[in-house]
Coordinates of C-alpha atoms in Angstrom, one line a residue:
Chain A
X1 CA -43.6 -17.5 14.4
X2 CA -43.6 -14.3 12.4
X3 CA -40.1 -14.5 10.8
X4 CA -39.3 -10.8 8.7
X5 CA -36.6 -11.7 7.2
X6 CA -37.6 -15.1 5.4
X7 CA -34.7 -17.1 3.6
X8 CA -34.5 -20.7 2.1
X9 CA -37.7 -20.3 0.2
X10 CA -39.1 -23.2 -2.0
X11 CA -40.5 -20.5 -4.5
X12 CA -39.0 -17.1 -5.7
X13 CA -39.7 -14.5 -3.2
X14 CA -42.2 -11.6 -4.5
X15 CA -39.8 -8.9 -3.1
X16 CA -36.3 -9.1 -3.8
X17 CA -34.7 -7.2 -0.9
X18 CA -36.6 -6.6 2.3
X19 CA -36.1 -3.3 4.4
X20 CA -33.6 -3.9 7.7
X21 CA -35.5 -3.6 11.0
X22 CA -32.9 -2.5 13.6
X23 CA -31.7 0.6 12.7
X24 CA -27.6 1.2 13.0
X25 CA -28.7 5.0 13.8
X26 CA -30.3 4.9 16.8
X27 CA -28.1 1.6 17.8
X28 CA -24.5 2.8 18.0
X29 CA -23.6 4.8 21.0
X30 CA -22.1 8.4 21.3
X31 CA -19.9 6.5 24.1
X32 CA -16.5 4.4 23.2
X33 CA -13.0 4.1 21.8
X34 CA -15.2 5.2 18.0
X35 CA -15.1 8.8 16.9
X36 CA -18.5 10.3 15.5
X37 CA -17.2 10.2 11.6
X38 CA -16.4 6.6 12.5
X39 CA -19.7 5.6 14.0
X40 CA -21.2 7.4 10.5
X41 CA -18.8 5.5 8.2
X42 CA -20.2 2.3 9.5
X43 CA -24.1 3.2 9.6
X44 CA -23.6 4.3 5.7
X45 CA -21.3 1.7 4.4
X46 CA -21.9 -1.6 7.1
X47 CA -18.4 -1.4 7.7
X48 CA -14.9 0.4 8.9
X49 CA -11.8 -0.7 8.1
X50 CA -8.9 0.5 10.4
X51 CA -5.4 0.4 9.7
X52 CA -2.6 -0.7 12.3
X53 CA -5.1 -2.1 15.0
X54 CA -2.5 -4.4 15.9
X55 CA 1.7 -3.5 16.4
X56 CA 4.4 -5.6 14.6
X57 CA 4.6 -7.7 18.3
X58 CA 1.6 -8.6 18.1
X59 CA 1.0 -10.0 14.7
X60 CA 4.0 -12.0 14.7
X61 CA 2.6 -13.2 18.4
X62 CA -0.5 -13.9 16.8
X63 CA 0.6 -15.6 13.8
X64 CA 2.8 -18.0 15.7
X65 CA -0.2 -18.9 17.9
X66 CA -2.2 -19.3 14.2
X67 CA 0.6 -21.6 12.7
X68 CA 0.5 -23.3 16.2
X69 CA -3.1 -24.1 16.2
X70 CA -2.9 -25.2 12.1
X71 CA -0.1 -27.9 13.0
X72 CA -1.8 -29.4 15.5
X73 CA -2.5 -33.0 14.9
X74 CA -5.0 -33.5 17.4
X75 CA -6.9 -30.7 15.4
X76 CA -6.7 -32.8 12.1
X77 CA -10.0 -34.3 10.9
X78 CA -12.0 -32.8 13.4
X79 CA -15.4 -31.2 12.5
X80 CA -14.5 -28.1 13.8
X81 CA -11.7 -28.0 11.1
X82 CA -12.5 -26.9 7.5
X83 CA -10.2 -28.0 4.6
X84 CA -10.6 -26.7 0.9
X85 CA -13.0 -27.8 -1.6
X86 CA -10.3 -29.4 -3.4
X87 CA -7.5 -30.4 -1.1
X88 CA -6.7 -31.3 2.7
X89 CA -5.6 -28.1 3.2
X90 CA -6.8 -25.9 6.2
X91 CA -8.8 -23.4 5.3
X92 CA -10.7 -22.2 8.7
X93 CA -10.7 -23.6 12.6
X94 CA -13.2 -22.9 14.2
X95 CA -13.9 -21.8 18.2
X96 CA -9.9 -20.6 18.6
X97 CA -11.0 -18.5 21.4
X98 CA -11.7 -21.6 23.6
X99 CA -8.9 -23.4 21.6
X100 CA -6.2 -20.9 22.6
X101 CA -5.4 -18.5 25.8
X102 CA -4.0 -16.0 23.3
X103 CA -6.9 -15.8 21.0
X104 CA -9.5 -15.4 23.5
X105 CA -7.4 -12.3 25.1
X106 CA -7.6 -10.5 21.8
X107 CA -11.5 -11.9 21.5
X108 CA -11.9 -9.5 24.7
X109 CA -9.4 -7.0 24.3
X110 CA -11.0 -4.0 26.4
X111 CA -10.2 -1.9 22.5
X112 CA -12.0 -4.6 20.4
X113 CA -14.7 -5.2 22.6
X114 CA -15.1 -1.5 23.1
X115 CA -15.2 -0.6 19.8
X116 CA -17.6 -3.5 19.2
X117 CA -20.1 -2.8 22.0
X118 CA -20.4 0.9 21.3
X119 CA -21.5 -0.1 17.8
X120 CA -24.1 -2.8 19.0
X121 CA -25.6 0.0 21.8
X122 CA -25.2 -2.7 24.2
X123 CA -23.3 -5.7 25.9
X124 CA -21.9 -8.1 23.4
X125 CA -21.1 -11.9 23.5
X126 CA -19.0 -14.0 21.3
X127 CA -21.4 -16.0 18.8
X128 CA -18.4 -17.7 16.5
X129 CA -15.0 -17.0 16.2
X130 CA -12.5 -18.7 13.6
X131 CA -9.0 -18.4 12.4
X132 CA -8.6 -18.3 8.3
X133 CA -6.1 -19.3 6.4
X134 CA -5.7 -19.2 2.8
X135 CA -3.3 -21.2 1.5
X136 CA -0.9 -19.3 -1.4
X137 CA -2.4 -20.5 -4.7
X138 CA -5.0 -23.0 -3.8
X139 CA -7.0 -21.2 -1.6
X140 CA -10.3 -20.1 -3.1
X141 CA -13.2 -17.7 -2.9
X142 CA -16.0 -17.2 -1.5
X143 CA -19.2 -16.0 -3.2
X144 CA -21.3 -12.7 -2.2
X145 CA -23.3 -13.5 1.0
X146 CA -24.8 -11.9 4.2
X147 CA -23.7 -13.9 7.4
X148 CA -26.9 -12.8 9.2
X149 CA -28.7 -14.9 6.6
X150 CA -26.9 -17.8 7.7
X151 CA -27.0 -17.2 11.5
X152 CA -30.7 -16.4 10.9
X153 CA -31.7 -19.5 9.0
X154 CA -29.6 -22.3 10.6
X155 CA -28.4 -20.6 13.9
X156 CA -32.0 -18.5 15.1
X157 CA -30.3 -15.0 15.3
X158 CA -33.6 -13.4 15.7
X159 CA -32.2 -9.7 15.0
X160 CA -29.6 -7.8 12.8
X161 CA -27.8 -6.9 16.0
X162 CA -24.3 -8.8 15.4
X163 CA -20.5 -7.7 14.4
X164 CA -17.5 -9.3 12.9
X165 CA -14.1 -8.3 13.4
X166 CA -11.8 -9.6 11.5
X167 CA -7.7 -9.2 12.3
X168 CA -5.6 -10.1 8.9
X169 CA -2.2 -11.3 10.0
X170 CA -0.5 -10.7 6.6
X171 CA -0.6 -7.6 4.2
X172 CA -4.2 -7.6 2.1
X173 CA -2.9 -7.2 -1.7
X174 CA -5.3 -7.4 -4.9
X175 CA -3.5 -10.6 -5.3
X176 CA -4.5 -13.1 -2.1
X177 CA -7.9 -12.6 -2.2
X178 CA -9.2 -10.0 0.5
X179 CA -12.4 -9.5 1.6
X180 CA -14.7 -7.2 -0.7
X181 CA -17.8 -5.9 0.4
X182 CA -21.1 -3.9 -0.9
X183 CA -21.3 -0.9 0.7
X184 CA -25.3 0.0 2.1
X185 CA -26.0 -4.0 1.4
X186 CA -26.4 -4.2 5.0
X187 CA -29.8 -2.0 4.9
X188 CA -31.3 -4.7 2.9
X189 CA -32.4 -8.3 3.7
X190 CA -31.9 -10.4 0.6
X191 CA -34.6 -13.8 0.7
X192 CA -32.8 -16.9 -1.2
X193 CA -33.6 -19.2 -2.7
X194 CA -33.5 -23.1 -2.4
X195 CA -34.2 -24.9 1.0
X196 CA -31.7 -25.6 3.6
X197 CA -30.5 -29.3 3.6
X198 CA -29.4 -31.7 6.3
X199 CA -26.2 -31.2 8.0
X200 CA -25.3 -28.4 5.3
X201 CA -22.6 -26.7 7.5
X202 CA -20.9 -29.6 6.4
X203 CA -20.8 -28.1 2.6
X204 CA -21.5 -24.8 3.1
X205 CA -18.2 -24.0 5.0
X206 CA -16.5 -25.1 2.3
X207 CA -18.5 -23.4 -0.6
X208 CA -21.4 -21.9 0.2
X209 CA -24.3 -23.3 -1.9
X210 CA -27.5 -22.6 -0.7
X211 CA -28.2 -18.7 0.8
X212 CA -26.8 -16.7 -1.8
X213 CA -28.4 -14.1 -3.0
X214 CA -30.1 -13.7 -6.6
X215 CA -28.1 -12.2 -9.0
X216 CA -30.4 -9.7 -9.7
X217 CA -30.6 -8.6 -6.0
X218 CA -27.0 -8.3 -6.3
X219 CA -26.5 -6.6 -9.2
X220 CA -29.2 -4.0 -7.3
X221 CA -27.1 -3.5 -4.3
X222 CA -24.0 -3.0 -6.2
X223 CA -25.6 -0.5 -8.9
X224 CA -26.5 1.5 -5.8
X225 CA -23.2 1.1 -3.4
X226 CA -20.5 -0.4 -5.7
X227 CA -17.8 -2.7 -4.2
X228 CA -14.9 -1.9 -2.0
X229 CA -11.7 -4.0 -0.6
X230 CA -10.3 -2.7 1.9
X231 CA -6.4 -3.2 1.5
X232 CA -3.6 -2.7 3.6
X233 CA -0.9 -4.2 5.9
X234 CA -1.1 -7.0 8.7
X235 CA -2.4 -6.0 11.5
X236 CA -5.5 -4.0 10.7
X237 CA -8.7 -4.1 11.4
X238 CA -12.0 -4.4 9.5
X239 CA -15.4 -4.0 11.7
X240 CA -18.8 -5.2 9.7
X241 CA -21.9 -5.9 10.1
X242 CA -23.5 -9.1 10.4
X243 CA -25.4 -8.3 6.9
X244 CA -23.2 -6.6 5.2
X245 CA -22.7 -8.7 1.7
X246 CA -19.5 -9.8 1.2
X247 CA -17.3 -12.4 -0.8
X248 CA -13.5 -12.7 -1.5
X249 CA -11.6 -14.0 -4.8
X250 CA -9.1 -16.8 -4.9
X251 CA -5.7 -16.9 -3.6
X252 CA -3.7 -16.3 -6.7
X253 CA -0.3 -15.8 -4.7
X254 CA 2.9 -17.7 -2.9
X255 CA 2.2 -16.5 0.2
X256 CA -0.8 -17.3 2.3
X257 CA -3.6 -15.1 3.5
X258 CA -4.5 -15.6 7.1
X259 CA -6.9 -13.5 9.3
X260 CA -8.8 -14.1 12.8
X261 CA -12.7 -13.7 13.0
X262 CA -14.4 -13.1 15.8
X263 CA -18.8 -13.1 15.6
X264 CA -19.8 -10.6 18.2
X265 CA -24.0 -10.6 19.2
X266 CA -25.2 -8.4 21.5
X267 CA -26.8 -10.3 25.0
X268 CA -30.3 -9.8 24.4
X269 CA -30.6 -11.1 20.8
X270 CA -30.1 -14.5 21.3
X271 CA -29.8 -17.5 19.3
X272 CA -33.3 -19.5 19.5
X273 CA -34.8 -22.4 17.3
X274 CA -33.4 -21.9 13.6
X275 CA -35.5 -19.8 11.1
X276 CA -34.9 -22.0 8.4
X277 CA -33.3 -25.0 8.8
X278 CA -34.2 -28.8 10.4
X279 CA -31.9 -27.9 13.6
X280 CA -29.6 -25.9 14.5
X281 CA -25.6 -26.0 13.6
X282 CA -23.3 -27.8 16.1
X283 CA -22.2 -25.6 19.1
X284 CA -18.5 -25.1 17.5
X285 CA -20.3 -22.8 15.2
X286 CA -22.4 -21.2 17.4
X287 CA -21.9 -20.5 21.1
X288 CA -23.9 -19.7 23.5
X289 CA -22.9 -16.6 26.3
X290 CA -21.2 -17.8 29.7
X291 CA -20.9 -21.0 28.4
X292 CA -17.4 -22.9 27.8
X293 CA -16.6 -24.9 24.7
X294 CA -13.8 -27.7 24.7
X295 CA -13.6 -30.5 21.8
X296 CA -13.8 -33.9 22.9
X297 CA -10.2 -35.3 22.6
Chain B
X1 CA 13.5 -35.2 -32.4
X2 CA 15.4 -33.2 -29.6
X3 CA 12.9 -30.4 -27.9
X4 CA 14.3 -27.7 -25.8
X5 CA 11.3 -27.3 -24.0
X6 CA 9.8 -30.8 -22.5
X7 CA 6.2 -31.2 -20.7
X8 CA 3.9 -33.1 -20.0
X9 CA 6.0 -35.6 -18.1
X10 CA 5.1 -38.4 -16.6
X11 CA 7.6 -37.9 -13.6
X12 CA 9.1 -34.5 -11.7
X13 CA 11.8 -32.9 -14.1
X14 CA 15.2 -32.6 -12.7
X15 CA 14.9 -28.9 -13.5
X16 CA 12.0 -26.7 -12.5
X17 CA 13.3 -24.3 -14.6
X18 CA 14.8 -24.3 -18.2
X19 CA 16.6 -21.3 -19.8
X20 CA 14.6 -19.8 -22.9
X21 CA 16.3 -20.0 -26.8
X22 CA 15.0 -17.3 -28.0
X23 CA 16.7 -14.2 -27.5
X24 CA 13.5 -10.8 -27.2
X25 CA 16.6 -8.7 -27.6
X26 CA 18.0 -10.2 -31.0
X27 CA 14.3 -10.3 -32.1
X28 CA 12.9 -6.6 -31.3
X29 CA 13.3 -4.5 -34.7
X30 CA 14.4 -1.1 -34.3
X31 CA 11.5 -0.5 -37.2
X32 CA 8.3 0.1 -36.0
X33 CA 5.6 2.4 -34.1
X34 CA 6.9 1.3 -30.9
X35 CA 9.6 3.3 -28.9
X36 CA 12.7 2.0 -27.7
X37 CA 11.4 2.5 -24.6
X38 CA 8.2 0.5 -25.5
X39 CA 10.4 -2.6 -26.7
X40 CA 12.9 -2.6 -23.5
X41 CA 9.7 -3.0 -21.4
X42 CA 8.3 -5.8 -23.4
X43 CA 11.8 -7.4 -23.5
X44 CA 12.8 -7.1 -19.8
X45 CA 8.3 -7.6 -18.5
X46 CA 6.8 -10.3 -21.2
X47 CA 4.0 -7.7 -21.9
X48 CA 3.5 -4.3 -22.8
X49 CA 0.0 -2.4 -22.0
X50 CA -1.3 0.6 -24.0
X51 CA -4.1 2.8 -23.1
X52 CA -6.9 3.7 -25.4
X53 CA -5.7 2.0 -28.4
X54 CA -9.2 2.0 -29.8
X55 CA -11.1 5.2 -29.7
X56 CA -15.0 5.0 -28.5
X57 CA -16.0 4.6 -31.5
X58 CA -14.4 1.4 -32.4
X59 CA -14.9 0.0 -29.2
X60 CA -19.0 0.6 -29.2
X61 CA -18.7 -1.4 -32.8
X62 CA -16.4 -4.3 -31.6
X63 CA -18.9 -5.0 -28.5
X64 CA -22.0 -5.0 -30.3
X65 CA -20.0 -7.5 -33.1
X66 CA -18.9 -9.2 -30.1
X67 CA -22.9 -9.3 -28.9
X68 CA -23.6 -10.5 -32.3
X69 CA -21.7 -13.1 -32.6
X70 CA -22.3 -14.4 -29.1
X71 CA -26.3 -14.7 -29.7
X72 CA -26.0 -16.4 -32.8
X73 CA -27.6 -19.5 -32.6
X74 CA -26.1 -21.5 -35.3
X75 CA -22.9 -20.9 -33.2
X76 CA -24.4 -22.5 -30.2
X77 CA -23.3 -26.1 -29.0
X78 CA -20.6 -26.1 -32.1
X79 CA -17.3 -27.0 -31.0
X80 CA -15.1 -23.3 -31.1
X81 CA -18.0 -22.0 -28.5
X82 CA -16.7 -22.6 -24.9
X83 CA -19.4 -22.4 -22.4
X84 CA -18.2 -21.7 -18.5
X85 CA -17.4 -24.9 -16.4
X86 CA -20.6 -25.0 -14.2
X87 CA -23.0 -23.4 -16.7
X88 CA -24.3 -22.9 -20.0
X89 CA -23.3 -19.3 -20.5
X90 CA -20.2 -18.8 -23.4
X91 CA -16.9 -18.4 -22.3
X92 CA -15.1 -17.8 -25.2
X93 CA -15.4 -17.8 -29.3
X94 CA -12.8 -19.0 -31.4
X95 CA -11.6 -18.1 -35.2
X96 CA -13.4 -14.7 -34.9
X97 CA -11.4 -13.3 -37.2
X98 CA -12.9 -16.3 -40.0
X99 CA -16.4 -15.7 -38.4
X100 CA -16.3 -11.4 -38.6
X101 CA -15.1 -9.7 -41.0
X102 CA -15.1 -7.1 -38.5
X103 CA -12.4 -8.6 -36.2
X104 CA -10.3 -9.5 -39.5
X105 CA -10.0 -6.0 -40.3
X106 CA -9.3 -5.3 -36.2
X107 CA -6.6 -8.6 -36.5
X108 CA -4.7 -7.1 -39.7
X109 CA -4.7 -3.3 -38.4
X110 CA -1.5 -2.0 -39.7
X111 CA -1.5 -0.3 -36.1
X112 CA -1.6 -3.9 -34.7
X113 CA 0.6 -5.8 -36.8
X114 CA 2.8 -3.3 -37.0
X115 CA 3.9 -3.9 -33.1
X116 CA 3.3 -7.4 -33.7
X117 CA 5.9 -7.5 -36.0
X118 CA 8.3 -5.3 -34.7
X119 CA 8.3 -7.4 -31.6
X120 CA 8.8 -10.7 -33.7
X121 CA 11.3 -9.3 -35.9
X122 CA 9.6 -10.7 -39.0
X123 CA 6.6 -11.4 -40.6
X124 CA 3.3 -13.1 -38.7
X125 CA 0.0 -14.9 -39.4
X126 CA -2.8 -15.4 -36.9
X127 CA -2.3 -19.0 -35.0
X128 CA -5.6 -18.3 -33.1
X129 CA -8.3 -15.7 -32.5
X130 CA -11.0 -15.4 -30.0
X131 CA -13.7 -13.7 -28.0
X132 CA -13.8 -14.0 -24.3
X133 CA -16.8 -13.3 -22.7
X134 CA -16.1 -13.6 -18.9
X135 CA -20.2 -13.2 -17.4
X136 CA -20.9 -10.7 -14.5
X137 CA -20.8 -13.0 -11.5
X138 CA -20.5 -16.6 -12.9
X139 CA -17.4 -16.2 -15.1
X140 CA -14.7 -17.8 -13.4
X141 CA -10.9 -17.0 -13.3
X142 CA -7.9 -19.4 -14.4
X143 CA -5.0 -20.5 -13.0
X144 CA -1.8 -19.7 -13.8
X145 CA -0.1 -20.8 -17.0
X146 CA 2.1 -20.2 -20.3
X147 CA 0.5 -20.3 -23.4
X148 CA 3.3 -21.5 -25.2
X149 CA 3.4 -24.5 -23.0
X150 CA 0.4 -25.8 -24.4
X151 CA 1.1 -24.5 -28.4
X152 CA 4.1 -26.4 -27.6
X153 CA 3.0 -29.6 -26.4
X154 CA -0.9 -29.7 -28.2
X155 CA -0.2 -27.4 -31.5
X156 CA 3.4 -28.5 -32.0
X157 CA 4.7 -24.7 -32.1
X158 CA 8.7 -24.8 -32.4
X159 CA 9.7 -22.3 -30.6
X160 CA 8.7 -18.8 -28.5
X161 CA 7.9 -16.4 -31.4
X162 CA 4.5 -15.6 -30.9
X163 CA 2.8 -12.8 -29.5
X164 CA -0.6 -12.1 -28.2
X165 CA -2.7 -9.4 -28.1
X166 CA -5.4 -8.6 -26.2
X167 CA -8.1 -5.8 -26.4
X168 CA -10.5 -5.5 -23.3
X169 CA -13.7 -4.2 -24.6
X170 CA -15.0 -3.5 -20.9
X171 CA -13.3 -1.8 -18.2
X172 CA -10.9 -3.6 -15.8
X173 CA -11.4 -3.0 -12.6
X174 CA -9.7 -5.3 -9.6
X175 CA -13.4 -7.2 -9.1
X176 CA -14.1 -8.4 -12.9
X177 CA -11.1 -10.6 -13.2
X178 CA -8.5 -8.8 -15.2
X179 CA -5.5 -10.7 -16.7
X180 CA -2.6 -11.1 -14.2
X181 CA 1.0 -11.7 -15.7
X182 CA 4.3 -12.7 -13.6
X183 CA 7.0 -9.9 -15.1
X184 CA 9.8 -11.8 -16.3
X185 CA 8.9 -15.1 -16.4
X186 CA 9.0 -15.2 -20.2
X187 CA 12.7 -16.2 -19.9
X188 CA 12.1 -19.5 -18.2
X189 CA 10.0 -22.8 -19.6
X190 CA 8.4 -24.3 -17.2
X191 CA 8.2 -28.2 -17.6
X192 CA 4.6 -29.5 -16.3
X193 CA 4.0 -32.7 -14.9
X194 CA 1.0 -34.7 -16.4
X195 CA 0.4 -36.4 -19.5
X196 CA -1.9 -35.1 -22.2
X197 CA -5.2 -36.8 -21.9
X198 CA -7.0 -37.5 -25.6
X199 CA -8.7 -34.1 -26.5
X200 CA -7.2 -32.4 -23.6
X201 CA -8.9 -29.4 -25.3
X202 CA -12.9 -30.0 -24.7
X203 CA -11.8 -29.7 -20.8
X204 CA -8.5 -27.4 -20.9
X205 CA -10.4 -24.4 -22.6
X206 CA -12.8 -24.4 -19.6
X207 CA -10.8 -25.5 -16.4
X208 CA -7.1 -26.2 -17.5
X209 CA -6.0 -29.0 -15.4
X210 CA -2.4 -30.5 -17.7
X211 CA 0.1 -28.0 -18.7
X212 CA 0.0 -26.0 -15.0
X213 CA 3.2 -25.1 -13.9
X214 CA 4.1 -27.0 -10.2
X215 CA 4.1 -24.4 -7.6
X216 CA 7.3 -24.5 -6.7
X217 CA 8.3 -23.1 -10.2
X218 CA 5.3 -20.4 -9.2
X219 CA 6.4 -19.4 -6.2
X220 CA 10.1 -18.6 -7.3
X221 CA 8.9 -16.8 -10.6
X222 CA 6.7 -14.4 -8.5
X223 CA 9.1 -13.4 -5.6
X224 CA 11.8 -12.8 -8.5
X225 CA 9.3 -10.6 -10.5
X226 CA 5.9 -10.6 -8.1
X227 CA 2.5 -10.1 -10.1
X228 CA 0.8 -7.4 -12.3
X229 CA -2.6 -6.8 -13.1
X230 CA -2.6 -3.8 -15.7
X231 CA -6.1 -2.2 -15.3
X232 CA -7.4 0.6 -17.6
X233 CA -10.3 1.8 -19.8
X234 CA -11.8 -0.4 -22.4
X235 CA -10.2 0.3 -25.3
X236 CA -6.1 -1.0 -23.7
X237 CA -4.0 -2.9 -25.6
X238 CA -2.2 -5.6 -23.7
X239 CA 0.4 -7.3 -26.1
X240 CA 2.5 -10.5 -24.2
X241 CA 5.2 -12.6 -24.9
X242 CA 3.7 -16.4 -25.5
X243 CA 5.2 -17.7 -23.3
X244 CA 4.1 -15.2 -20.0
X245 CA 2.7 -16.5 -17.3
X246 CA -0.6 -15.2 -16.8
X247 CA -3.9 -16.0 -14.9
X248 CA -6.9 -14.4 -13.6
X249 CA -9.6 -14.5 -11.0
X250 CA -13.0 -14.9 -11.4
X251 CA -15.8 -11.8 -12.3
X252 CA -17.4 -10.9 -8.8
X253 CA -19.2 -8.1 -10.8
X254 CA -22.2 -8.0 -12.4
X255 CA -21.4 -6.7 -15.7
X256 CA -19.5 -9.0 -18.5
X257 CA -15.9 -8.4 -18.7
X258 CA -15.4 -8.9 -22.5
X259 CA -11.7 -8.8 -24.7
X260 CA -10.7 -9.7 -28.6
X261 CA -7.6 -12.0 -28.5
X262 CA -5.5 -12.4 -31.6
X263 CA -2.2 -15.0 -31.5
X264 CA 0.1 -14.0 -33.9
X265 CA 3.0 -16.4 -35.0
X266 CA 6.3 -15.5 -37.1
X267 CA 5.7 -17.1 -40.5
X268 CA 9.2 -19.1 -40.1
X269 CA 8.2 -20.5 -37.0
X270 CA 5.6 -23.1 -38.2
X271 CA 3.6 -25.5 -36.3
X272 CA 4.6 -29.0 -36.7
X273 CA 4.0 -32.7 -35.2
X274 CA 2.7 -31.6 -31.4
X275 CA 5.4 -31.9 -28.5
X276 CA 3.4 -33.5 -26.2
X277 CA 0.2 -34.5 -27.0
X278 CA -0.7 -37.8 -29.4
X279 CA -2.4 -36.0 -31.9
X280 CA -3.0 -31.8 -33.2
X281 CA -5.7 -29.6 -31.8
X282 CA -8.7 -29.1 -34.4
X283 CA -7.8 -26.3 -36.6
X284 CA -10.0 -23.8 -35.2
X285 CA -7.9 -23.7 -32.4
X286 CA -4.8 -23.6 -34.4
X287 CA -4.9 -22.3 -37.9
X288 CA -2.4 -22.4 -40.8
X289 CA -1.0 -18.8 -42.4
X290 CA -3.5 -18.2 -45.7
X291 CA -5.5 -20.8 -45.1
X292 CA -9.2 -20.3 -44.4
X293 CA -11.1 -21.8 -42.0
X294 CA -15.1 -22.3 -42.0
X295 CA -17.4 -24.2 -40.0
X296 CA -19.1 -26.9 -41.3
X297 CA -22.7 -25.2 -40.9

């Protein structure tokens, strides 16, 4: 199988960054909820960040149903619940929009999905979704990655055709860690290096270990584009690409960070056998269209 | 021997919070470059930051000494080089100011002592000096914590009449990990749970695990005075009270972020017998006034 975007490699790749395939240009569609200046902020940067997506009802709607989910002891333990590296605490559930009626209505809000289906050119279904929570002072990190490379290797997302939307349910401050990104890193697939082992959603959900970049593929893609945060209050939006590069600091404040996450792939680039991994990742992670999820209780 | 300011306990304190001796506004002379203005900030914030205290000049010199110094080899693998938790690149350099003769002129500055002193209302000699070298993408942060906490408890330094002063050679921007200080919380001590291992220092200079304040003492410092990250252009002067709480997160850039770090301690307040820890730190790590230090090369 010819695979352009190789990742996982035993050896050092001879090119550091391969060129993207699907083009966001010809892609996104002149029809939706996005204006033109919009649709060209995200085929520049990989991303758009939009302020007050959700009212003040809502987030505290949605962060009750988040704090809901957290404290439930049927929950504990369960694979589809990520703690920290260092502690028990919850740092990420996983499938909330089969876990919870509320969830899954904002998964397919007709203003998300609208926004998100204009930018894929096409009919979208939900590959992953997740709540996040990062606890005030012990939540950490994460380290520059591209999703896609992930999804790719141990999911089989053949194509770059794939969005994430991610909600934050408290205000984004310097302080708690908020998502940063590389602008234009998203035109660039970046091979890593080391192979993919056994079960590794197991570790890598926690800290990712194997698929991160080089650091001088990095430092490349940050010379060019630089790194932004988006920051602003609860309640707003930010749209990216599924290989955009991203990575977020610790959690150096009181107060926790929370956000929901919702992996949108567009119908006709589905998941098949893994590009670089054993098998694939258990179905929590990555769904399958028209088909339910429940956890066995 | 009666001490104001217990840690290290071996069980909760009845008191997360003690009241601090010292009085900044009996201390602060009236004599000195700084303005009135300058001294009620430091009083009332635990730190005062000054733009472009060095000129370009002076900062081009002080980061290729600081490049010297770091690429020495006889240097390597001695004990006052601190190389990052999870890799072999150097964190930090201690007793600069014995190793350059460079930094000892930069340490005794008239410009710089002469706030130093005005702030400590007396005379000073350096208690510690260093280099931090915090690596584009693998330098990590550190958590939150007093300094005077552990001169206290490992150096045996009386009381709060030190100073530090710290010049960032690099840019800080809000992705390399600048220092972050909690305004205010100078006027409390902050008893830590944990007893002081035997040469707490070969881990606590890397990954400081004894001597962290319990979050509960955290959290009430930073919604009484919430958190500040002062970023500017290499060449700022960030002087703080010793016992500040401060912290930072790790370097998600890829270019170094580098600083000079002199401790200065009033003459009368000498270090004796340690607080909380079974024996002194080496010297390097806590020096005597007009005493040289040398490695044994």
């Amino acid at each position: 199988r010819q695979d352009p975007y190789p990742s996982r490699l035993s050896a050092p790749p001879p090119k550091r960054l391969l060129p993207r395939h699907e083009s966001l240009a010809q892609q996104i569609s002149k029809n939706g909820p996005l204006t033109p200046t919009q649709c060209a902020d995200f085929e520049r940067d990989g991303f758009l960040f939009e302020e007050s997506f959700l009212g003040a009802d809502d987030i505290a709607l949605f962060q009750q149903e988040l704090d809901r989910l957290l404290s439930r002891d049927a929950f504990r333990g369960r694979e589809f619940t990520i703690t920290e590296p260092d502690s028990a605490a919850i740092r990420s559930l996983f499938a909330v929009h089969f876990l919870s009626t509320a969830f899954k209505k904002l998964a397919f809000d007709p203003r998300l999905l609208g926004r998100v289906e204009q930018l894929l050119g096409g009919q979208a279904y939900i590959h992953q979704s997740r709540i996040n929570y990062k606890p005030g002072f012990v939540g950490k990190g994460f380290d520059w990655h591209s999703d896609f490379e992930t999804w790719h290797a141990e999911d089989g997302m053949p194509a770059m055709r794939a969005i994430s939307a991610s909600i934050v349910l408290t205000d984004n401050t310097p302080f708690n860690g908020p998502l940063m990104l590389i602008p234009g890193s998203h035109q660039f697939f970046v091979p890593c290096v080391g192979e993919t082992p056994e079960d590794n959603y197991r570790q890598s959900l926690k800290k990712q270990r194997i698929g991160t970049p080089p650091e001088e593929a990095l430092r490349e893609l940050i010379d060019r584009g630089g790194i932004q945060a988006p920051t602003g209050a609860a309640g707003s939006l930010l749209l990216f690409d599924c290989n955009t590069l991203h990575g977020s600091q610790p959690n150096m404040s009181p107060q926790p960070r929370s956000n929901v996450f919702f992996v949108y792939n567009r119908r006709d680039n589905l998941c098949t056998e893994p590009y670089g991994a054993a098998k694939p990742r258990p179905e929590f992670l990555a769904h399958r269209p028209d088909k339910n999820w429940t956890p066995i209780m």
